[in-house]
mmCIF file of C-alpha atoms in Angstrom:
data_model
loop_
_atom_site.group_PDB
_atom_site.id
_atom_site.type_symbol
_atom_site.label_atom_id
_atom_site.label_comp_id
_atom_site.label_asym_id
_atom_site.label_seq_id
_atom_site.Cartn_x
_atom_site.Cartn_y
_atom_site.Cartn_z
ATOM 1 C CA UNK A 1 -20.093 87.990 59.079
ATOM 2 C CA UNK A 2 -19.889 85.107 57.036
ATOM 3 C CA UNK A 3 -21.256 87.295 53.830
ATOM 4 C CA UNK A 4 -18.236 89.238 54.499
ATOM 5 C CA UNK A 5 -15.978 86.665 54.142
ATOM 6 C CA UNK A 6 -18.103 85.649 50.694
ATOM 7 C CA UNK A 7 -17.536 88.954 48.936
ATOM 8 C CA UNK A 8 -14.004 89.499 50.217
ATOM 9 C CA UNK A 9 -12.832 86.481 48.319
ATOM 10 C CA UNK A 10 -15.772 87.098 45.688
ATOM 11 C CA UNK A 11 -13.552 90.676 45.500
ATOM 12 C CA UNK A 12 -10.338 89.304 45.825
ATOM 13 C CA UNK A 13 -10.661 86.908 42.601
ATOM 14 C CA UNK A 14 -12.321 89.053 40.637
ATOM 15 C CA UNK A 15 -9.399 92.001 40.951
ATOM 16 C CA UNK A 16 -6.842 89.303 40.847
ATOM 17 C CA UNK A 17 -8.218 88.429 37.159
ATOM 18 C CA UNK A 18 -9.145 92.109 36.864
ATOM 19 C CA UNK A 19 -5.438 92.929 36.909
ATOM 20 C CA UNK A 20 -4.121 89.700 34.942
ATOM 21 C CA UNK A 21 -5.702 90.292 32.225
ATOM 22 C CA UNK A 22 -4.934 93.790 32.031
ATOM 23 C CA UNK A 23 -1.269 92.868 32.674
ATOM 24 C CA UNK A 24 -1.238 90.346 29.663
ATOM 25 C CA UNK A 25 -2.219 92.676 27.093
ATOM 26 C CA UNK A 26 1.500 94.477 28.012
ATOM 27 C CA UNK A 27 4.727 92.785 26.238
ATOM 28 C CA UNK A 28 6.349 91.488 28.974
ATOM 29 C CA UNK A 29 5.481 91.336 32.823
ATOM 30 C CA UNK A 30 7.691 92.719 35.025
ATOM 31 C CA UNK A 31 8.655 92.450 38.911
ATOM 32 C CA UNK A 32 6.659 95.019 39.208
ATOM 33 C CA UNK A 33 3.276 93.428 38.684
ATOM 34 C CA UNK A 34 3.866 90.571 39.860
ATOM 35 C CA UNK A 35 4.591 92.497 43.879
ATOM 36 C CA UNK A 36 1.244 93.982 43.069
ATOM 37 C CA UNK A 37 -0.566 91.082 42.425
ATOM 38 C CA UNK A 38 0.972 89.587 46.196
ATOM 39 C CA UNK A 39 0.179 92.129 47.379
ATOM 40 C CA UNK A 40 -3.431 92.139 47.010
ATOM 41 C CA UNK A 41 -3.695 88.862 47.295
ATOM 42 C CA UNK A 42 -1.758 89.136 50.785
ATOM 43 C CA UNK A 43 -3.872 92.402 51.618
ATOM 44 C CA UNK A 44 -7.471 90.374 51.129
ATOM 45 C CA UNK A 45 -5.758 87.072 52.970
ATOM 46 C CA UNK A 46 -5.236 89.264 56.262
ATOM 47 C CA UNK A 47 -8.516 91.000 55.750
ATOM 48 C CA UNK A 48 -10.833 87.909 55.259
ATOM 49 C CA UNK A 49 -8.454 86.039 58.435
ATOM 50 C CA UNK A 50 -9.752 89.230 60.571
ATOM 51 C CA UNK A 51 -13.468 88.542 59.893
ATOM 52 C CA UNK A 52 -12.939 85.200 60.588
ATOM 53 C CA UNK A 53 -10.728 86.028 63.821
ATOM 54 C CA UNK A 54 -13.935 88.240 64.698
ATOM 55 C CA UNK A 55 -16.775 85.992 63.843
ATOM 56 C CA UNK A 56 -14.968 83.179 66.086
ATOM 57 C CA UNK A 57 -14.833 85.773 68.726
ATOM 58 C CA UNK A 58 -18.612 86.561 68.520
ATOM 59 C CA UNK A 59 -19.471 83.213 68.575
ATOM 60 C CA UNK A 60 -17.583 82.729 71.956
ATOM 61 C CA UNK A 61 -19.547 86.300 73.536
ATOM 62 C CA UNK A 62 -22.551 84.343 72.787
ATOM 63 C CA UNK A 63 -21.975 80.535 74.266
ATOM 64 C CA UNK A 64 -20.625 82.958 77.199
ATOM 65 C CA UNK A 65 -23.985 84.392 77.545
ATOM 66 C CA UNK A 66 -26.108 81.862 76.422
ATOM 67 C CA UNK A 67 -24.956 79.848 79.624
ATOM 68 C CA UNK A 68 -25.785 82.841 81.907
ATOM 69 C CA UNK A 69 -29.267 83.640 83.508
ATOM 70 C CA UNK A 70 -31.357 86.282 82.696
ATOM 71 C CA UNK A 71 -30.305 88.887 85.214
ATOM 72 C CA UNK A 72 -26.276 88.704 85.023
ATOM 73 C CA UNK A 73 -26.536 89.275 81.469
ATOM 74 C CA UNK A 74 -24.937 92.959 80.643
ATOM 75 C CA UNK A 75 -25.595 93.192 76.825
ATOM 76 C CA UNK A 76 -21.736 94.349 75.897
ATOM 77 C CA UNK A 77 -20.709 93.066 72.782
ATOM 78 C CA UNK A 78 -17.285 93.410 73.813
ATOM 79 C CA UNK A 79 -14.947 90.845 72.335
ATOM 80 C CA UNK A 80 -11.554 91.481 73.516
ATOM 81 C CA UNK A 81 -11.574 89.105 75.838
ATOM 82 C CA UNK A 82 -11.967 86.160 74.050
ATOM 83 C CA UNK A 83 -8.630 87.481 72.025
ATOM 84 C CA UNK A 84 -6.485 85.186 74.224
ATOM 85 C CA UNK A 85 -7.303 81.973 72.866
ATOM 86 C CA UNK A 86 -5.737 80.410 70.083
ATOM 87 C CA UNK A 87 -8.162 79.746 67.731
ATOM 88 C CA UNK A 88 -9.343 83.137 67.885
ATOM 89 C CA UNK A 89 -6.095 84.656 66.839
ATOM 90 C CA UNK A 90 -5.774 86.812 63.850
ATOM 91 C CA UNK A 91 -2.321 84.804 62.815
ATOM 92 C CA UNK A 92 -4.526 81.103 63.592
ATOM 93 C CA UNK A 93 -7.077 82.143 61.485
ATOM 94 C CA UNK A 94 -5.216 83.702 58.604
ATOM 95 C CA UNK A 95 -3.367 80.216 58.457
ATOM 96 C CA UNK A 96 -7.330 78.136 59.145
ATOM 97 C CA UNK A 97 -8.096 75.550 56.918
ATOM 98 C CA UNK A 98 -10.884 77.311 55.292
ATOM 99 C CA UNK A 99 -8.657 80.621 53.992
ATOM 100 C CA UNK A 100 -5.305 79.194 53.535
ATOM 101 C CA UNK A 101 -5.701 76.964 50.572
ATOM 102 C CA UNK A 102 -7.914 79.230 48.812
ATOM 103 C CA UNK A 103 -5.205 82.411 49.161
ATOM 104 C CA UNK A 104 -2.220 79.770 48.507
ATOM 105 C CA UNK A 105 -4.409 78.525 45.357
ATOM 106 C CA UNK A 106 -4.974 81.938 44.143
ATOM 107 C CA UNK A 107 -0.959 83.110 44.494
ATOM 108 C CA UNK A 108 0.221 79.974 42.895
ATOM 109 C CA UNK A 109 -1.936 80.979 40.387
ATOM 110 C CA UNK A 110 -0.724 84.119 39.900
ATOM 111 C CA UNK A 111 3.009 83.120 39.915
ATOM 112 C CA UNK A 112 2.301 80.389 37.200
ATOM 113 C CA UNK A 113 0.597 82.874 35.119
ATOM 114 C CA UNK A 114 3.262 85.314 35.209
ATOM 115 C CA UNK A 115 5.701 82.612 34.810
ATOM 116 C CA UNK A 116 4.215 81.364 31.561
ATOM 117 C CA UNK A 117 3.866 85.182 29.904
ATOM 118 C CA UNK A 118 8.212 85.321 30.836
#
């Protein structure tokens, strides 16, 4: 899982710059782009918080069965159990310490990009 979370934001900056620099060869940038550009920023934030919100939730299956003996274990890789705690959340981990300042780096980026070509 934690690949996943390397090429989503290997992804995200890469269209994010894709679509900047297409945008700057245009006179003037618009509203227009500039909802796009949130957008997909917004779009990969949630994404990359719900692989996180799942990896933390596979992590807890396994201290759960790493503590049980050898005959209770059942193999499920069912997760949606461990949705109740906090940490786990999708809304926790969309605001975690590791994604947050990257995504609010990268939109503040965007917004004084487009506020320099205005």
């Amino acid at each position: 899982m934690g690949g996943n979370l390397f090429y989503l934001r290997g992804w995200s900056i890469t269209l994010v710059a894709g679509l900047l620099a297409l945008l700057s060869q245009k006179d003037s940038l618009k509203l227009f782009p500039f909802l796009m550009l949130s957008a997909v920023i917004i779009i990969f934030w949630i994404y990359d918080g719900y692989f996180l919100s799942l990896e933390r939730k596979y992590r807890r299956l396994y201290d759960k069965v790493r503590e049980l003996p050898e005959n209770k274990i059942d193999f499920s890789m069912e997760v949606e159990e461990f949705s109740k705690y906090k940490d786990c959340s999708l809304f926790y981990c969309v605001l975690s310490k590791t994604l947050a300042p990257f995504y609010i780096f990268l939109l503040g980026a965007t917004i004084y990009l487009i506020l320099i070509r205005s």
